[in-house]
Short mmCIF file of C-alpha atoms in Angstrom, two decimals:
data_model
loop_
_atom_site.label_atom_id
_atom_site.label_comp_id
_atom_site.label_asym_id
_atom_site.label_seq_id
_atom_site.Cartn_x
_atom_site.Cartn_y
_atom_site.Cartn_z
CA MET A 1 0.00 0.00 0.00
CA GLN A 2 2.88 2.37 0.71
CA ARG A 3 3.93 2.00 -2.91
CA VAL A 4 0.41 2.78 -4.09
CA GLU A 5 0.32 5.86 -1.91
CA GLY A 6 3.53 7.09 -3.50
CA GLU A 7 2.17 6.53 -6.99
CA ILE A 8 -1.09 8.28 -6.17
CA LYS A 9 0.69 11.30 -4.81
CA GLN A 10 2.92 11.45 -7.84
CA LYS A 11 -0.07 11.27 -10.16
CA ALA A 12 -1.85 14.03 -8.26
CA HIS A 13 1.26 16.17 -8.33
CA GLU A 14 1.71 15.65 -12.04
CA LEU A 15 -1.86 16.49 -13.01
CA LEU A 16 -2.12 19.48 -10.68
CA LYS A 17 1.13 20.95 -11.92
CA SER A 18 0.32 20.47 -15.59
CA GLY A 19 -3.04 22.11 -15.04
CA VAL A 20 -5.07 19.18 -16.37
CA VAL A 21 -7.05 19.28 -13.15
CA SER A 22 -7.58 22.19 -10.82
CA SER A 23 -8.19 20.19 -7.66
CA VAL A 24 -7.65 16.75 -6.26
CA LEU A 25 -10.19 14.87 -4.19
CA ALA A 26 -8.49 12.39 -1.89
CA TRP A 27 -7.94 11.59 1.78
CA LYS A 28 -6.14 13.89 4.18
CA LYS A 29 -4.08 12.94 7.17
CA GLY A 30 -5.95 13.60 10.39
CA ASP A 31 -4.73 14.37 13.91
CA LEU A 32 -4.55 10.67 14.61
CA VAL A 33 -3.33 7.96 12.33
CA TYR A 34 -6.81 6.51 11.87
CA ASP A 35 -8.49 9.84 11.17
CA ALA A 36 -8.03 10.02 7.41
CA ALA A 37 -10.82 12.21 6.02
CA PRO A 38 -11.92 13.29 2.54
CA ALA A 39 -10.39 16.56 1.37
CA PHE A 40 -9.83 18.69 -1.70
CA PHE A 41 -6.25 19.64 -2.52
CA LYS A 42 -5.80 22.73 -4.65
CA SER A 43 -2.03 23.10 -4.88
CA PRO A 44 0.89 20.68 -5.32
CA ASN A 45 2.32 21.79 -1.96
CA ALA A 46 -0.81 20.80 -0.11
CA LEU A 47 -0.41 17.22 -1.31
CA GLU A 48 2.01 16.52 1.52
CA ASP A 49 -0.92 15.83 3.80
CA MET A 50 -2.50 13.36 1.42
CA VAL A 51 -2.64 9.75 2.56
CA TYR A 52 -3.82 6.38 1.34
CA ASN A 53 -3.93 3.59 3.89
CA GLY A 54 -6.25 1.13 5.53
CA PHE A 55 -8.28 3.91 7.11
CA CYS A 56 -9.21 5.69 3.89
CA CYS A 57 -12.62 4.08 3.95
CA SER A 58 -14.86 7.01 3.04
CA ASN A 59 -16.53 6.89 -0.33
CA LEU A 60 -15.36 9.95 -2.25
CA SER A 61 -17.99 9.80 -4.98
CA LYS A 62 -20.53 11.85 -3.10
CA TYR A 63 -18.18 14.82 -2.82
CA LEU A 64 -18.22 15.15 -6.61
CA ILE A 65 -21.82 16.33 -6.60
CA GLU A 66 -22.35 19.94 -7.67
CA LYS A 67 -18.75 20.12 -8.81
CA ASP A 68 -20.06 20.16 -12.35
CA SER A 69 -21.16 23.77 -12.13
CA GLU A 70 -17.67 24.99 -11.46
CA ASN A 71 -15.35 25.67 -14.30
CA GLU A 72 -12.79 23.15 -13.27
CA LYS A 73 -11.84 19.50 -13.49
CA VAL A 74 -11.40 17.32 -10.43
CA LEU A 75 -9.02 14.42 -10.04
CA VAL A 76 -10.60 11.79 -7.84
CA PHE A 77 -9.23 8.54 -6.47
CA LEU A 78 -11.76 5.76 -6.25
CA LYS A 79 -11.69 2.35 -4.66
CA PRO A 80 -13.59 -0.39 -6.51
CA CYS A 81 -16.76 0.02 -4.44
CA ASP A 82 -16.71 3.80 -4.91
CA THR A 83 -16.88 3.38 -8.66
CA TYR A 84 -20.32 1.77 -8.36
CA SER A 85 -21.50 4.92 -6.60
CA LEU A 86 -19.91 7.12 -9.24
CA ASN A 87 -21.71 5.20 -11.98
CA GLN A 88 -24.94 5.66 -10.10
CA LEU A 89 -24.35 9.41 -9.82
CA LEU A 90 -23.46 9.60 -13.50
CA SER A 91 -26.65 7.82 -14.50
CA ASN A 92 -28.66 10.15 -12.25
CA HIS A 93 -26.93 13.13 -13.90
CA ARG A 94 -25.63 14.40 -10.58
CA VAL A 95 -22.03 14.27 -11.78
CA ILE A 96 -20.78 15.04 -15.26
CA LYS A 97 -18.09 12.68 -16.45
CA ASP A 98 -16.21 15.37 -18.42
CA LYS A 99 -15.65 17.35 -15.25
CA ILE A 100 -13.80 14.59 -13.45
CA TYR A 101 -10.71 12.52 -13.95
CA ALA A 102 -11.24 9.23 -12.14
CA VAL A 103 -8.29 7.15 -11.09
CA GLY A 104 -9.16 3.69 -9.85
CA ILE A 105 -6.96 2.49 -7.01
CA GLY A 106 -6.44 -0.88 -5.46
CA CYS A 107 -8.04 -1.83 -2.17
CA ASP A 108 -7.50 -4.78 0.09
CA GLY A 109 -10.23 -3.98 2.56
CA LYS A 110 -10.42 -1.10 5.00
CA ILE A 111 -9.97 -1.25 8.74
CA ASP A 112 -12.70 -0.71 11.29
CA ILE A 113 -11.27 1.31 14.16
CA GLU A 114 -14.12 0.21 16.39
CA LYS A 115 -13.14 -3.43 15.91
CA LEU A 116 -9.56 -2.54 16.81
CA ARG A 117 -10.75 -0.77 19.94
CA ALA A 118 -12.90 -3.75 20.83
CA LYS A 119 -9.79 -5.87 20.74
CA GLY A 120 -8.39 -3.65 23.47
CA VAL A 121 -5.90 -1.80 21.30
CA LYS A 122 -5.65 1.72 22.69
CA GLY A 123 -3.43 4.75 22.33
CA ILE A 124 -2.52 4.02 18.72
CA LEU A 125 0.51 5.95 17.50
CA GLU A 126 1.46 4.32 14.25
CA ILE A 127 0.17 1.49 12.11
CA GLU A 128 2.22 -0.38 9.60
CA GLU A 129 0.29 -2.44 7.09
CA ASP A 130 2.16 -5.49 6.05
CA GLY A 131 0.01 -7.69 3.86
CA GLU A 132 -2.13 -9.92 6.04
CA SER A 133 -0.94 -8.53 9.36
CA LEU A 134 -0.89 -5.11 10.99
CA LYS A 135 1.91 -3.88 13.19
CA ILE A 136 0.53 -1.36 15.62
CA GLN A 137 2.62 0.91 17.80
CA THR A 138 0.69 2.08 20.81
CA LEU A 139 1.44 4.09 23.90
CA TYR A 140 1.51 0.83 25.78
CA GLY A 141 3.75 -1.18 23.50
CA ASP A 142 3.61 -2.92 20.16
CA GLU A 143 0.78 -5.14 18.99
CA THR A 144 0.06 -7.19 15.91
CA CYS A 145 -3.32 -7.91 14.42
CA VAL A 146 -4.64 -10.10 11.64
CA ARG A 147 -6.06 -7.78 9.01
CA ARG A 148 -9.03 -10.01 8.23
CA ASP A 149 -10.28 -9.80 11.84
CA ILE A 150 -10.62 -6.04 11.88
CA LEU A 151 -12.02 -5.28 8.45
CA LEU A 152 -15.08 -3.08 8.07
CA GLU A 153 -18.42 -4.79 7.75
CA LYS A 154 -18.76 -3.55 4.19
CA CYS A 155 -15.44 -5.06 3.20
CA LEU A 156 -16.45 -8.47 4.47
CA ASN A 157 -19.30 -8.28 1.95
CA CYS A 158 -17.17 -6.81 -0.83
CA LYS A 159 -18.73 -6.66 -4.31
CA GLY A 160 -15.42 -7.36 -5.99
CA LYS A 161 -12.18 -5.66 -6.79
CA ASP A 162 -12.92 -4.56 -10.33
CA HIS A 163 -13.41 -0.89 -11.09
CA MET A 164 -16.63 -0.13 -12.95
CA VAL A 165 -15.58 3.26 -14.31
CA TYR A 166 -12.16 4.87 -14.49
CA ASP A 167 -9.79 6.84 -16.68
CA GLU A 168 -6.74 5.17 -15.27
CA LEU A 169 -5.83 2.46 -12.77
CA ILE A 170 -3.16 2.49 -10.09
CA GLY A 171 -2.18 -0.45 -7.94
CA SER A 172 -5.27 -2.48 -8.73
CA GLU A 173 -3.11 -5.60 -8.94
CA LEU A 174 -2.56 -5.37 -5.17
CA SER A 175 -6.24 -5.85 -4.40
CA GLU A 176 -7.02 -8.89 -2.38
CA GLU A 177 -10.40 -10.54 -2.11
CA THR A 178 -11.99 -9.85 1.27
CA ALA A 179 -15.55 -11.07 0.79
CA LEU A 180 -16.55 -13.76 3.24
CA GLY A 181 -19.61 -15.06 1.49
CA ASP A 182 -23.30 -14.42 1.39
CA LYS A 183 -24.12 -10.77 2.01
CA PHE A 184 -27.76 -11.59 2.62
CA SER A 185 -27.11 -14.02 5.48
CA GLN A 186 -28.12 -11.48 8.13
CA VAL A 187 -31.26 -10.54 6.24
CA ASP A 188 -32.16 -14.22 5.91
CA GLU A 189 -31.68 -14.72 9.61
CA LEU A 190 -34.02 -11.86 10.43
CA GLU A 191 -36.61 -13.08 7.95
CA LYS A 192 -36.71 -16.42 9.70
CA MET A 193 -37.60 -14.78 13.00
CA SER A 194 -41.21 -14.25 14.00
CA SER A 195 -42.81 -10.91 13.31
CA ASP A 196 -42.75 -10.06 17.02
CA ASP A 197 -39.07 -10.86 17.37
CA ARG A 198 -38.24 -8.83 14.31
CA PHE A 199 -40.17 -5.89 15.66
CA GLU A 200 -38.31 -6.24 18.94
CA PHE A 201 -34.98 -6.40 17.14
CA TRP A 202 -35.64 -3.24 15.14
CA ARG A 203 -37.04 -1.38 18.14
CA CYS A 204 -33.81 -2.10 20.01
CA GLU A 205 -31.72 -0.92 17.08
CA LEU A 206 -33.74 2.04 15.85
CA SER A 207 -34.40 3.43 19.31
CA LYS A 208 -30.68 4.22 19.45
CA CYS A 209 -31.08 6.68 16.58
CA ILE A 210 -30.22 10.27 17.48
CA ARG A 211 -31.38 11.67 14.12
CA CYS A 212 -27.98 13.10 13.30
CA ASN A 213 -28.78 12.47 9.62
CA ALA A 214 -25.27 11.13 9.03
CA CYS A 215 -26.65 8.11 7.15
CA ARG A 216 -28.61 10.35 4.84
CA ASN A 217 -25.82 12.83 4.32
CA VAL A 218 -23.12 10.31 3.55
CA CYS A 219 -25.18 8.16 1.18
CA PRO A 220 -23.94 8.57 -2.40
CA SER A 221 -27.36 7.59 -3.77
CA CYS A 222 -29.24 10.09 -1.63
CA THR A 223 -28.65 13.31 -3.53
CA CYS A 224 -31.92 15.20 -3.95
CA ARG A 225 -31.53 18.96 -3.81
CA LYS A 226 -34.66 19.14 -1.72
CA CYS A 227 -35.02 16.39 0.83
CA VAL A 228 -38.32 15.34 2.33
CA PHE A 229 -36.70 15.27 5.76
CA ASP A 230 -35.61 18.90 5.50
CA ASN A 231 -39.18 20.00 5.11
CA PRO A 232 -40.16 21.70 8.38
CA HIS A 233 -43.66 20.26 7.97
CA SER A 234 -42.49 16.72 7.47
CA GLY A 235 -43.01 16.05 11.15
CA VAL A 236 -39.74 14.20 11.45
CA ASN A 237 -37.19 16.97 11.53
CA ALA A 238 -37.28 17.16 15.29
CA LYS A 239 -33.91 16.91 16.90
CA VAL A 240 -35.08 14.42 19.42
CA ASN A 241 -37.45 11.64 18.56
CA VAL A 242 -40.74 12.16 20.25
CA THR A 243 -42.14 8.75 19.42
CA ASP A 244 -41.08 5.44 17.97
CA PHE A 245 -42.94 6.34 14.85
CA GLU A 246 -40.40 8.93 13.78
CA GLU A 247 -37.55 6.49 14.00
CA ASN A 248 -39.42 3.83 12.06
CA MET A 249 -40.59 6.25 9.44
CA PHE A 250 -37.24 7.96 8.97
CA HIS A 251 -35.41 4.71 8.44
CA ILE A 252 -38.03 3.07 6.24
CA ILE A 253 -38.24 6.14 4.01
CA ARG A 254 -34.50 6.68 3.96
CA ALA A 255 -33.99 3.13 2.75
CA PHE A 256 -36.95 3.27 0.37
CA HIS A 257 -35.75 6.44 -1.32
CA VAL A 258 -32.54 4.74 -2.39
CA ALA A 259 -34.09 1.35 -3.17
CA GLY A 260 -32.99 0.28 -6.62
CA ARG A 261 -30.21 2.87 -6.58
CA CYS A 262 -28.32 1.70 -3.50
CA SER A 263 -25.09 0.06 -4.59
CA ASP A 264 -24.61 -1.45 -1.14
CA CYS A 265 -21.50 0.60 -0.37
CA GLY A 266 -22.14 0.32 3.35
CA GLU A 267 -21.37 3.92 4.22
CA CYS A 268 -24.59 4.29 6.23
CA THR A 269 -23.60 1.57 8.66
CA ARG A 270 -20.04 2.80 8.85
CA VAL A 271 -20.88 6.40 9.77
CA CYS A 272 -23.69 5.64 12.22
CA PRO A 273 -22.45 6.93 15.58
CA GLN A 274 -24.89 4.63 17.34
CA GLY A 275 -23.87 1.50 15.51
CA ILE A 276 -27.25 0.76 13.97
CA PRO A 277 -26.94 -1.86 11.19
CA LEU A 278 -28.69 0.39 8.67
CA GLN A 279 -27.32 -1.47 5.71
CA LEU A 280 -29.62 -4.36 6.61
CA LEU A 281 -32.61 -2.28 5.53
CA ASN A 282 -31.00 -1.48 2.20
CA ARG A 283 -29.95 -5.09 1.74
CA LYS A 284 -33.52 -6.22 2.34
CA PHE A 285 -34.59 -4.06 -0.61
CA ILE A 286 -31.73 -5.35 -2.72
CA LYS A 287 -32.62 -8.92 -1.86
CA ASP A 288 -36.29 -8.38 -2.71
CA ILE A 289 -35.42 -6.69 -5.99
CA ASN A 290 -33.12 -9.55 -6.93
CA ASN A 291 -35.73 -12.12 -6.00
CA PHE A 292 -38.73 -10.54 -7.68
CA TYR A 293 -37.33 -8.59 -10.61
CA GLY A 294 -34.09 -10.36 -11.45
CA ASP A 295 -30.55 -9.80 -10.27
CA PHE A 296 -29.58 -6.18 -10.29
CA GLN A 297 -26.49 -4.39 -9.10
CA ALA A 298 -26.88 -0.62 -8.99
CA GLY A 299 -23.96 1.22 -10.53
CA GLU A 300 -22.64 -1.65 -12.58
CA THR A 301 -23.22 0.33 -15.75
CA VAL A 302 -24.34 3.89 -16.41
CA GLU A 303 -27.15 2.73 -18.69
CA SER A 304 -28.80 0.30 -16.28
CA ARG A 305 -32.32 1.24 -15.29
CA SER A 306 -33.40 1.06 -11.69
CA PRO A 307 -35.94 -1.77 -11.19
CA LEU A 308 -38.31 0.65 -9.46
CA PHE A 309 -38.35 2.90 -12.54
CA ASP A 310 -39.30 -0.08 -14.62
CA TYR A 311 -42.03 -2.71 -14.78
CA ASN A 312 -43.00 -6.01 -16.24
CA PHE A 313 -46.47 -7.23 -17.17
CA GLU A 314 -45.93 -10.40 -15.17
CA ASP A 315 -44.65 -8.78 -11.97
CA ILE A 316 -45.56 -10.47 -8.72
CA GLU A 317 -48.46 -9.05 -6.70
CA PRO A 318 -47.56 -7.57 -3.29
CA ASN A 319 -50.28 -9.64 -1.65
CA VAL A 320 -48.77 -12.81 -3.03
CA ILE A 321 -45.49 -11.88 -1.45
CA SER A 322 -46.98 -11.24 1.93
CA LYS A 323 -49.19 -14.30 2.16
CA GLY A 324 -50.66 -15.59 -1.02
CA ARG A 325 -54.01 -14.14 -0.10
CA GLY A 326 -56.45 -12.05 -2.13
CA ILE A 327 -59.95 -12.59 -3.40
CA ASN A 328 -60.32 -14.00 -6.88
CA MET B 1 -65.75 -9.73 30.71
CA GLN B 2 -67.72 -11.21 27.83
CA ASP B 3 -70.30 -8.51 28.20
CA LEU B 4 -67.71 -5.77 28.19
CA VAL B 5 -66.25 -7.00 24.92
CA LYS B 6 -69.69 -7.17 23.43
CA GLU B 7 -70.46 -3.69 24.54
CA LYS B 8 -67.51 -2.08 22.82
CA PRO B 9 -66.43 -3.94 19.70
CA PHE B 10 -63.16 -2.79 18.19
CA LYS B 11 -63.72 -0.54 15.21
CA PRO B 12 -60.67 -0.48 12.99
CA LEU B 13 -59.92 2.68 11.04
CA VAL B 14 -59.15 1.78 7.46
CA VAL B 15 -57.74 4.18 4.90
CA SER B 16 -58.58 3.17 1.39
CA PHE B 17 -56.78 4.95 -1.43
CA CYS B 18 -58.94 4.65 -4.53
CA CYS B 19 -57.87 5.52 -8.04
CA ASN B 20 -60.16 8.09 -9.64
CA TRP B 21 -60.81 6.11 -12.82
CA CYS B 22 -61.56 2.61 -11.60
CA SER B 23 -61.74 1.91 -7.91
CA TYR B 24 -63.43 5.16 -6.91
CA ALA B 25 -66.12 4.49 -9.50
CA GLY B 26 -66.21 0.91 -8.22
CA ALA B 27 -66.84 2.19 -4.70
CA ASP B 28 -69.54 4.45 -6.12
CA LEU B 29 -71.16 1.48 -7.82
CA ALA B 30 -71.02 -0.50 -4.58
CA GLY B 31 -72.89 2.36 -2.95
CA SER B 32 -75.49 2.84 -5.67
CA SER B 33 -76.03 -0.91 -5.85
CA ARG B 34 -76.75 -0.77 -2.11
CA LEU B 35 -74.06 -3.27 -1.29
CA GLU B 36 -72.93 -3.16 2.29
CA TYR B 37 -69.38 -2.49 3.29
CA PRO B 38 -68.06 -1.30 6.66
CA ALA B 39 -68.37 2.36 7.55
CA GLU B 40 -64.87 2.20 9.03
CA VAL B 41 -63.43 2.44 5.54
CA LYS B 42 -62.38 5.99 4.75
CA ILE B 43 -61.89 6.54 1.04
CA ILE B 44 -59.31 8.94 -0.30
CA ARG B 45 -59.57 9.68 -3.99
CA ILE B 46 -56.31 9.80 -5.89
CA PRO B 47 -55.69 10.42 -9.61
CA CYS B 48 -53.92 7.10 -10.06
CA SER B 49 -52.77 4.36 -7.72
CA CYS B 50 -49.19 5.32 -8.51
CA ARG B 51 -49.84 8.67 -6.84
CA VAL B 52 -49.53 6.89 -3.50
CA ASP B 53 -46.18 7.76 -2.03
CA PRO B 54 -44.88 5.23 0.56
CA LEU B 55 -44.99 8.19 2.93
CA PHE B 56 -48.78 8.39 2.54
CA VAL B 57 -49.09 4.86 3.83
CA LEU B 58 -46.84 5.52 6.80
CA ARG B 59 -48.58 8.82 7.45
CA ALA B 60 -51.93 7.06 7.57
CA PHE B 61 -50.59 4.64 10.16
CA GLN B 62 -49.13 7.54 12.12
CA ARG B 63 -52.50 9.25 12.30
CA GLY B 64 -54.11 6.15 13.71
CA ALA B 65 -55.09 3.97 10.77
CA ASP B 66 -55.26 0.28 11.60
CA GLY B 67 -54.98 -0.79 7.99
CA VAL B 68 -54.21 0.77 4.64
CA ILE B 69 -55.50 -0.55 1.36
CA ILE B 70 -54.62 0.81 -2.05
CA ASN B 71 -57.05 0.19 -4.89
CA GLY B 72 -56.19 0.70 -8.52
CA CYS B 73 -57.23 -0.29 -12.01
CA HIS B 74 -56.45 -3.82 -13.09
CA PRO B 75 -53.00 -4.17 -14.67
CA GLY B 76 -53.33 -3.20 -18.29
CA ASP B 77 -56.33 -0.95 -17.64
CA CYS B 78 -54.58 2.06 -16.14
CA HIS B 79 -55.99 5.36 -17.40
CA TYR B 80 -52.40 6.54 -17.75
CA SER B 81 -51.35 3.25 -19.37
CA THR B 82 -48.62 2.19 -16.96
CA GLY B 83 -49.19 3.84 -13.58
CA ASN B 84 -50.38 0.76 -11.74
CA TYR B 85 -47.39 -1.30 -12.88
CA TYR B 86 -45.15 1.08 -10.99
CA THR B 87 -47.46 0.95 -7.98
CA ARG B 88 -47.22 -2.82 -7.99
CA ARG B 89 -43.43 -2.80 -7.74
CA ARG B 90 -43.31 0.06 -5.27
CA MET B 91 -45.89 -1.39 -2.92
CA ALA B 92 -44.39 -4.87 -3.13
CA MET B 93 -41.16 -3.34 -1.85
CA LEU B 94 -42.86 -1.24 0.82
CA PHE B 95 -45.07 -4.03 2.18
CA SER B 96 -42.16 -6.41 2.27
CA MET B 97 -40.10 -3.83 4.17
CA LEU B 98 -42.90 -3.17 6.66
CA ASP B 99 -43.05 -6.90 7.26
CA PHE B 100 -39.27 -6.94 7.72
CA ILE B 101 -39.47 -4.21 10.35
CA GLY B 102 -42.12 -6.24 12.16
CA ILE B 103 -45.34 -4.46 11.18
CA GLU B 104 -48.02 -7.09 10.62
CA LYS B 105 -48.31 -7.66 6.88
CA GLU B 106 -52.07 -8.14 7.11
CA ARG B 107 -52.44 -4.40 7.69
CA THR B 108 -51.39 -3.43 4.20
CA ARG B 109 -52.94 -4.45 0.93
CA LEU B 110 -53.01 -3.66 -2.75
CA GLU B 111 -56.09 -4.64 -4.74
CA TRP B 112 -57.26 -4.17 -8.30
CA VAL B 113 -60.87 -3.05 -8.53
CA SER B 114 -62.42 -1.88 -11.78
CA ALA B 115 -65.32 0.56 -12.18
CA ALA B 116 -67.66 -2.34 -12.91
CA GLU B 117 -66.68 -4.30 -9.82
CA GLY B 118 -68.87 -2.75 -7.15
CA ALA B 119 -69.51 -6.15 -5.65
CA ARG B 120 -65.82 -6.91 -5.56
CA PHE B 121 -65.10 -3.60 -3.85
CA ALA B 122 -67.61 -4.41 -1.14
CA SER B 123 -66.31 -7.92 -0.63
CA VAL B 124 -62.67 -6.80 -0.50
CA MET B 125 -63.50 -4.18 2.11
CA ASN B 126 -65.59 -6.60 4.14
CA GLU B 127 -62.82 -9.12 4.19
CA PHE B 128 -60.08 -6.61 4.96
CA VAL B 129 -61.98 -4.96 7.79
CA GLY B 130 -62.98 -8.36 9.13
CA GLU B 131 -59.35 -9.36 9.39
CA LEU B 132 -58.40 -6.10 11.05
CA ARG B 133 -61.17 -6.51 13.60
CA GLU B 134 -59.58 -9.77 14.63
CA MET B 135 -56.09 -8.32 14.71
CA GLY B 136 -57.00 -5.37 16.84
CA GLU B 137 -55.43 -1.96 17.13
CA ASN B 138 -52.32 -0.90 15.27
CA LYS B 139 -49.78 -0.37 18.03
CA ARG B 140 -46.53 -0.72 16.15
CA LEU B 141 -46.70 2.17 13.75
CA GLY B 142 -48.76 4.74 15.56
CA ASP B 143 -47.78 8.10 16.94
CA ILE B 144 -48.67 8.98 20.51
CA ARG B 145 -49.04 12.63 19.55
CA CYS B 146 -51.85 11.74 17.19
CA LYS B 147 -53.80 9.82 19.81
CA GLU B 148 -56.92 11.44 21.11
#
């Protein structure tokens, strides 16, 4: 990865200096080693702070929105999963391809700091990524970790290491498969539970919600200029939830509004400060869409049409899905 | 106890979205044919079944509905050619999600009722309300602020 970082920086430097692009969208070093955050770099000198390591997990595609109105071109570095989101944004006309220069970069799974903390690793000073293992320097001595054990949830359900859209590739040969298997296993498990247990499960999870809107704001598919939740009359813009209804409604609608466009990038789960498995809701929609309307992966191509903007004469009836009832 | 239950039978509140071109006329026909269907059914006229936003359904539950039923033209008969095909996909997704969250799936329904099917409208409503009577009050998707 260190080699890839060097190449990325060099590329950014080159393109910025030659004036091909006027800004670079990448990850910036934070106060702590695991704090890498998305940032725009406008000058070659600023690139010193640029990083690419196991903590560069944020999906940069969303930051390209509204960049099309400016008279400039942006260089953006995208991991394989981010390119699905970019394709989705391109097909929704929220990003114009001519205004960006997309460089696909290799990814071997990103690290979940919460999982590291749960392992009791504290006071992290430096992390050296060495293939399958991590060497961590902490205030209390050195530690080593197996990379696979501390990967982000979304990386364990990786869609693959191929880039869907790019102008150039860097270090993609270093990508290592991280997917563990069936991404719908958790959804299946929940579906097997009784209705009461499921309700209980979701009440426990959703009641943690603090309505910070992070899941909505980070979602690369959720890009309306006017959002239903920003409407002061929507009844759900309260800072604190007054009733269970608001939580249920917010999360159902949030997931519904991206159904058929969600590329399963997992950012919603990652950013949730309360640790709610929000991606499960989106996965449920993805699973249903695959089951009823044929396999579909949002963002695979720019031309693909969302299943909810489409129809078939022989589509299944909702009542058949829920019980096979209905008067004939 | 038996007497008490008898005294105050549960009256479910049912919101029925009816498409202007078929189901609303179907409901009208049910009325003019003097067919009986429960008074608990509140009809909301909509231009097409695909006008029903998933939010409408949730909103109805919030305001105290015990069941929501959406009625549209039969597939192929939509006044706007394709509206009800979209409804079918959308509502299939929504109902499945509500079930996933743990809201009883019997509380939501999508039915096709044409303008000539007054009898069908009445029988659908009778059946739906009958089921809801057995199920009782909607407690999982209500809003305490909307309670009287």
